[in-house]
């Protein structure tokens, strides 16, 4: 699933900040076999992943499915479902070095001071403030920003929410900028690309509560929010597919 998502992101020229996030296997939720015949897979909840990141991956999967359907491709993916009651993932080892807003705020606040400096990449953020605007067909005014410009617009607000001190912020700002030394060949830069983006339209309406970063306070229901309950109806709802190994 990680490789499938990354291939789609590169092919559709998603921003570098998205591709670097998708490349990290620990950023993706796992799943377990469920159903009477073992023919569906229930998505598990990652304890360290933010609600905004959950929404991003849900929309990414739906955009992939929509693009595949529009091309008339025959799917070879297995059905993953959204359980009504979130299933905790057995993976509690969070990946390090991802943008700050990837991490769940409550999880971050429980870290010790050394871990707080080790886990998030304090130099970067990945997502727009409004999760509704992630991966939409309509262009956001700042969608064509370079990663550096994007951080200049949105990073300070996330620093405030995560309560990053001036001293910690100064130490991070003093590090050498690695933006041009990415490990992913994106085939095209994020800025200056005038091509129309394709395959980003996500059908249907989402019903979200206020985002955990929008006011500096977490939603009272955040503990139960996950990729698995961003959009659920009844006991379970199929929303995405995963590649099946031959």
GROMACS .gro file of C-alpha atoms in nm:
model
  246
    1UNK     CA    1   0.000   0.000   0.000
    2UNK     CA    2   0.286   0.237   0.081
    3UNK     CA    3   0.443   0.185  -0.262
    4UNK     CA    4   0.108   0.214  -0.437
    5UNK     CA    5   0.035   0.545  -0.266
    6UNK     CA    6   0.383   0.677  -0.339
    7UNK     CA    7   0.361   0.582  -0.708
    8UNK     CA    8   0.032   0.769  -0.731
    9UNK     CA    9   0.172   1.075  -0.553
   10UNK     CA   10   0.473   1.095  -0.784
   11UNK     CA   11   0.270   1.033  -1.100
   12UNK     CA   12   0.025   1.308  -1.004
   13UNK     CA   13   0.300   1.549  -0.897
   14UNK     CA   14   0.188   1.590  -0.539
   15UNK     CA   15   0.405   1.830  -0.336
   16UNK     CA   16   0.737   1.701  -0.205
   17UNK     CA   17   0.615   1.731   0.154
   18UNK     CA   18   0.341   1.477   0.078
   19UNK     CA   19   0.576   1.239  -0.101
   20UNK     CA   20   0.829   1.240   0.184
   21UNK     CA   21   0.546   1.160   0.424
   22UNK     CA   22   0.405   0.880   0.210
   23UNK     CA   23   0.752   0.729   0.164
   24UNK     CA   24   0.774   0.652   0.537
   25UNK     CA   25   0.616   0.311   0.595
   26UNK     CA   26   0.547   0.394   0.961
   27UNK     CA   27   0.312   0.672   0.849
   28UNK     CA   28   0.064   0.417   0.711
   29UNK     CA   29  -0.193   0.233   0.920
   30UNK     CA   30  -0.193  -0.145   0.927
   31UNK     CA   31  -0.498  -0.369   0.914
   32UNK     CA   32  -0.621  -0.711   1.019
   33UNK     CA   33  -0.834  -0.979   0.857
   34UNK     CA   34  -1.199  -0.960   0.949
   35UNK     CA   35  -1.540  -1.072   0.827
   36UNK     CA   36  -1.688  -1.421   0.828
   37UNK     CA   37  -1.480  -1.538   0.535
   38UNK     CA   38  -1.172  -1.332   0.607
   39UNK     CA   39  -1.244  -1.129   0.295
   40UNK     CA   40  -1.225  -0.780   0.445
   41UNK     CA   41  -0.954  -0.599   0.637
   42UNK     CA   42  -1.029  -0.368   0.928
   43UNK     CA   43  -0.810  -0.060   0.954
   44UNK     CA   44  -0.625  -0.017   1.281
   45UNK     CA   45  -0.567   0.313   1.458
   46UNK     CA   46  -0.214   0.451   1.494
   47UNK     CA   47  -0.176   0.610   1.837
   48UNK     CA   48   0.071   0.872   1.716
   49UNK     CA   49  -0.089   0.989   1.391
   50UNK     CA   50  -0.286   1.314   1.392
   51UNK     CA   51  -0.644   1.348   1.280
   52UNK     CA   52  -0.533   1.573   0.997
   53UNK     CA   53  -0.295   1.302   0.876
   54UNK     CA   54  -0.577   1.047   0.900
   55UNK     CA   55  -0.793   1.265   0.678
   56UNK     CA   56  -0.509   1.307   0.431
   57UNK     CA   57  -0.459   0.932   0.386
   58UNK     CA   58  -0.835   0.871   0.356
   59UNK     CA   59  -0.863   1.132   0.084
   60UNK     CA   60  -0.552   1.001  -0.088
   61UNK     CA   61  -0.699   0.650  -0.106
   62UNK     CA   62  -1.030   0.779  -0.237
   63UNK     CA   63  -0.853   0.990  -0.499
   64UNK     CA   64  -0.661   0.681  -0.609
   65UNK     CA   65  -0.978   0.474  -0.632
   66UNK     CA   66  -1.156   0.749  -0.826
   67UNK     CA   67  -0.867   0.782  -1.070
   68UNK     CA   68  -0.857   0.406  -1.120
   69UNK     CA   69  -1.231   0.391  -1.184
   70UNK     CA   70  -1.214   0.677  -1.434
   71UNK     CA   71  -0.948   0.490  -1.627
   72UNK     CA   72  -1.159   0.174  -1.634
   73UNK     CA   73  -0.882  -0.024  -1.466
   74UNK     CA   74  -0.955  -0.360  -1.306
   75UNK     CA   75  -0.873  -0.339  -0.937
   76UNK     CA   76  -0.642  -0.596  -0.780
   77UNK     CA   77  -0.678  -0.453  -0.433
   78UNK     CA   78  -0.833  -0.603  -0.125
   79UNK     CA   79  -1.117  -0.434   0.057
   80UNK     CA   80  -1.031  -0.237   0.371
   81UNK     CA   81  -1.315  -0.124   0.595
   82UNK     CA   82  -1.384   0.141   0.855
   83UNK     CA   83  -1.479  -0.025   1.186
   84UNK     CA   84  -1.728   0.165   1.397
   85UNK     CA   85  -1.513   0.107   1.706
   86UNK     CA   86  -1.147   0.189   1.634
   87UNK     CA   87  -0.902  -0.100   1.663
   88UNK     CA   88  -0.568   0.007   1.816
   89UNK     CA   89  -0.266  -0.077   1.607
   90UNK     CA   90  -0.003  -0.305   1.757
   91UNK     CA   91   0.256  -0.072   1.609
   92UNK     CA   92   0.341   0.186   1.874
   93UNK     CA   93   0.687   0.274   1.743
   94UNK     CA   94   0.633   0.611   1.580
   95UNK     CA   95   0.850   0.710   1.283
   96UNK     CA   96   1.092   0.994   1.340
   97UNK     CA   97   1.159   1.304   1.135
   98UNK     CA   98   0.814   1.360   0.985
   99UNK     CA   99   0.649   1.706   0.969
  100UNK     CA  100   0.514   1.832   1.300
  101UNK     CA  101   0.149   1.820   1.205
  102UNK     CA  102   0.172   1.450   1.120
  103UNK     CA  103   0.191   1.370   1.492
  104UNK     CA  104  -0.107   1.356   1.725
  105UNK     CA  105  -0.087   1.649   1.963
  106UNK     CA  106  -0.185   1.453   2.274
  107UNK     CA  107   0.070   1.184   2.190
  108UNK     CA  108   0.340   1.448   2.141
  109UNK     CA  109   0.266   1.619   2.471
  110UNK     CA  110   0.321   1.291   2.656
  111UNK     CA  111   0.680   1.265   2.529
  112UNK     CA  112   0.978   1.361   2.741
  113UNK     CA  113   1.179   1.672   2.638
  114UNK     CA  114   1.441   1.473   2.448
  115UNK     CA  115   1.178   1.277   2.255
  116UNK     CA  116   0.996   1.598   2.167
  117UNK     CA  117   1.308   1.716   1.990
  118UNK     CA  118   1.378   1.378   1.832
  119UNK     CA  119   1.046   1.278   1.677
  120UNK     CA  120   0.893   1.571   1.485
  121UNK     CA  121   1.077   1.762   1.216
  122UNK     CA  122   1.032   2.105   1.368
  123UNK     CA  123   1.141   2.272   1.046
  124UNK     CA  124   0.846   2.149   0.842
  125UNK     CA  125   0.469   2.113   0.832
  126UNK     CA  126   0.278   1.914   0.570
  127UNK     CA  127  -0.089   2.005   0.573
  128UNK     CA  128  -0.313   2.303   0.508
  129UNK     CA  129  -0.484   2.441   0.821
  130UNK     CA  130  -0.825   2.332   0.694
  131UNK     CA  131  -0.833   1.956   0.642
  132UNK     CA  132  -1.133   1.997   0.411
  133UNK     CA  133  -0.900   2.148   0.151
  134UNK     CA  134  -0.658   1.856   0.133
  135UNK     CA  135  -0.634   1.689  -0.210
  136UNK     CA  136  -0.932   1.868  -0.359
  137UNK     CA  137  -0.989   1.922  -0.730
  138UNK     CA  138  -1.020   2.297  -0.679
  139UNK     CA  139  -0.681   2.456  -0.649
  140UNK     CA  140  -0.597   2.615  -0.315
  141UNK     CA  141  -0.426   2.957  -0.354
  142UNK     CA  142  -0.115   2.821  -0.182
  143UNK     CA  143  -0.111   2.478  -0.346
  144UNK     CA  144   0.172   2.575  -0.582
  145UNK     CA  145   0.397   2.705  -0.304
  146UNK     CA  146   0.735   2.546  -0.263
  147UNK     CA  147   0.784   2.358   0.063
  148UNK     CA  148   0.990   2.650   0.195
  149UNK     CA  149   0.713   2.898   0.116
  150UNK     CA  150   0.452   2.663   0.262
  151UNK     CA  151   0.643   2.647   0.591
  152UNK     CA  152   0.676   3.024   0.601
  153UNK     CA  153   0.298   3.049   0.579
  154UNK     CA  154   0.189   2.779   0.823
  155UNK     CA  155   0.475   2.658   1.041
  156UNK     CA  156   0.461   2.930   1.308
  157UNK     CA  157   0.101   2.848   1.396
  158UNK     CA  158   0.185   2.480   1.443
  159UNK     CA  159   0.485   2.576   1.657
  160UNK     CA  160   0.250   2.765   1.887
  161UNK     CA  161   0.009   2.474   1.915
  162UNK     CA  162   0.290   2.231   1.992
  163UNK     CA  163   0.434   2.485   2.239
  164UNK     CA  164   0.780   2.476   2.085
  165UNK     CA  165   0.995   2.717   2.285
  166UNK     CA  166   1.193   3.001   2.129
  167UNK     CA  167   1.515   2.825   2.229
  168UNK     CA  168   1.411   2.502   2.058
  169UNK     CA  169   1.290   2.693   1.756
  170UNK     CA  170   1.620   2.880   1.728
  171UNK     CA  171   1.816   2.554   1.741
  172UNK     CA  172   1.608   2.410   1.460
  173UNK     CA  173   1.633   2.725   1.250
  174UNK     CA  174   2.011   2.708   1.283
  175UNK     CA  175   2.030   2.375   1.107
  176UNK     CA  176   2.124   2.355   0.742
  177UNK     CA  177   1.828   2.356   0.506
  178UNK     CA  178   1.793   2.012   0.348
  179UNK     CA  179   1.504   2.092   0.120
  180UNK     CA  180   1.706   2.031  -0.197
  181UNK     CA  181   1.856   1.705  -0.071
  182UNK     CA  182   1.539   1.497  -0.070
  183UNK     CA  183   1.567   1.120  -0.097
  184UNK     CA  184   1.276   1.100  -0.342
  185UNK     CA  185   1.300   1.169  -0.713
  186UNK     CA  186   0.975   1.350  -0.775
  187UNK     CA  187   1.043   1.402  -1.146
  188UNK     CA  188   0.910   1.756  -1.117
  189UNK     CA  189   0.954   2.037  -0.860
  190UNK     CA  190   0.664   2.147  -0.642
  191UNK     CA  191   0.684   2.511  -0.742
  192UNK     CA  192   0.637   2.653  -1.089
  193UNK     CA  193   0.436   2.357  -1.215
  194UNK     CA  194   0.148   2.491  -1.421
  195UNK     CA  195   0.008   2.155  -1.524
  196UNK     CA  196  -0.345   2.080  -1.411
  197UNK     CA  197  -0.359   1.831  -1.127
  198UNK     CA  198  -0.555   1.517  -1.202
  199UNK     CA  199  -0.713   1.249  -0.990
  200UNK     CA  200  -0.750   1.459  -0.673
  201UNK     CA  201  -1.128   1.488  -0.671
  202UNK     CA  202  -1.284   1.308  -0.378
  203UNK     CA  203  -1.656   1.242  -0.427
  204UNK     CA  204  -1.905   1.285  -0.147
  205UNK     CA  205  -1.917   1.507   0.157
  206UNK     CA  206  -1.706   1.471   0.469
  207UNK     CA  207  -1.837   1.552   0.814
  208UNK     CA  208  -1.547   1.654   1.037
  209UNK     CA  209  -1.527   1.807   1.378
  210UNK     CA  210  -1.297   2.103   1.432
  211UNK     CA  211  -0.941   2.013   1.351
  212UNK     CA  212  -0.715   1.950   1.648
  213UNK     CA  213  -0.473   2.225   1.541
  214UNK     CA  214  -0.725   2.493   1.450
  215UNK     CA  215  -0.766   2.647   1.795
  216UNK     CA  216  -0.470   2.518   1.989
  217UNK     CA  217  -0.685   2.264   2.169
  218UNK     CA  218  -0.762   1.906   2.086
  219UNK     CA  219  -1.112   1.780   2.023
  220UNK     CA  220  -1.257   1.599   2.323
  221UNK     CA  221  -1.317   1.302   2.096
  222UNK     CA  222  -0.969   1.286   1.945
  223UNK     CA  223  -0.880   0.967   2.128
  224UNK     CA  224  -1.140   0.785   1.923
  225UNK     CA  225  -1.064   0.952   1.591
  226UNK     CA  226  -0.862   0.769   1.332
  227UNK     CA  227  -0.839   0.690   0.966
  228UNK     CA  228  -1.101   0.433   1.054
  229UNK     CA  229  -1.366   0.678   1.170
  230UNK     CA  230  -1.309   0.985   0.957
  231UNK     CA  231  -1.604   0.875   0.748
  232UNK     CA  232  -1.808   0.580   0.873
  233UNK     CA  233  -2.166   0.464   0.831
  234UNK     CA  234  -2.325   0.184   1.031
  235UNK     CA  235  -2.091  -0.085   1.158
  236UNK     CA  236  -1.842  -0.060   0.873
  237UNK     CA  237  -1.797   0.107   0.538
  238UNK     CA  238  -1.563   0.015   0.256
  239UNK     CA  239  -1.356   0.313   0.148
  240UNK     CA  240  -1.027   0.202   0.000
  241UNK     CA  241  -0.833  -0.084  -0.142
  242UNK     CA  242  -0.492  -0.232  -0.089
  243UNK     CA  243  -0.278  -0.424  -0.335
  244UNK     CA  244  -0.305  -0.800  -0.301
  245UNK     CA  245   0.012  -1.000  -0.342
  246UNK     CA  246  -0.006  -1.277  -0.599
   0.00000   0.00000   0.00000
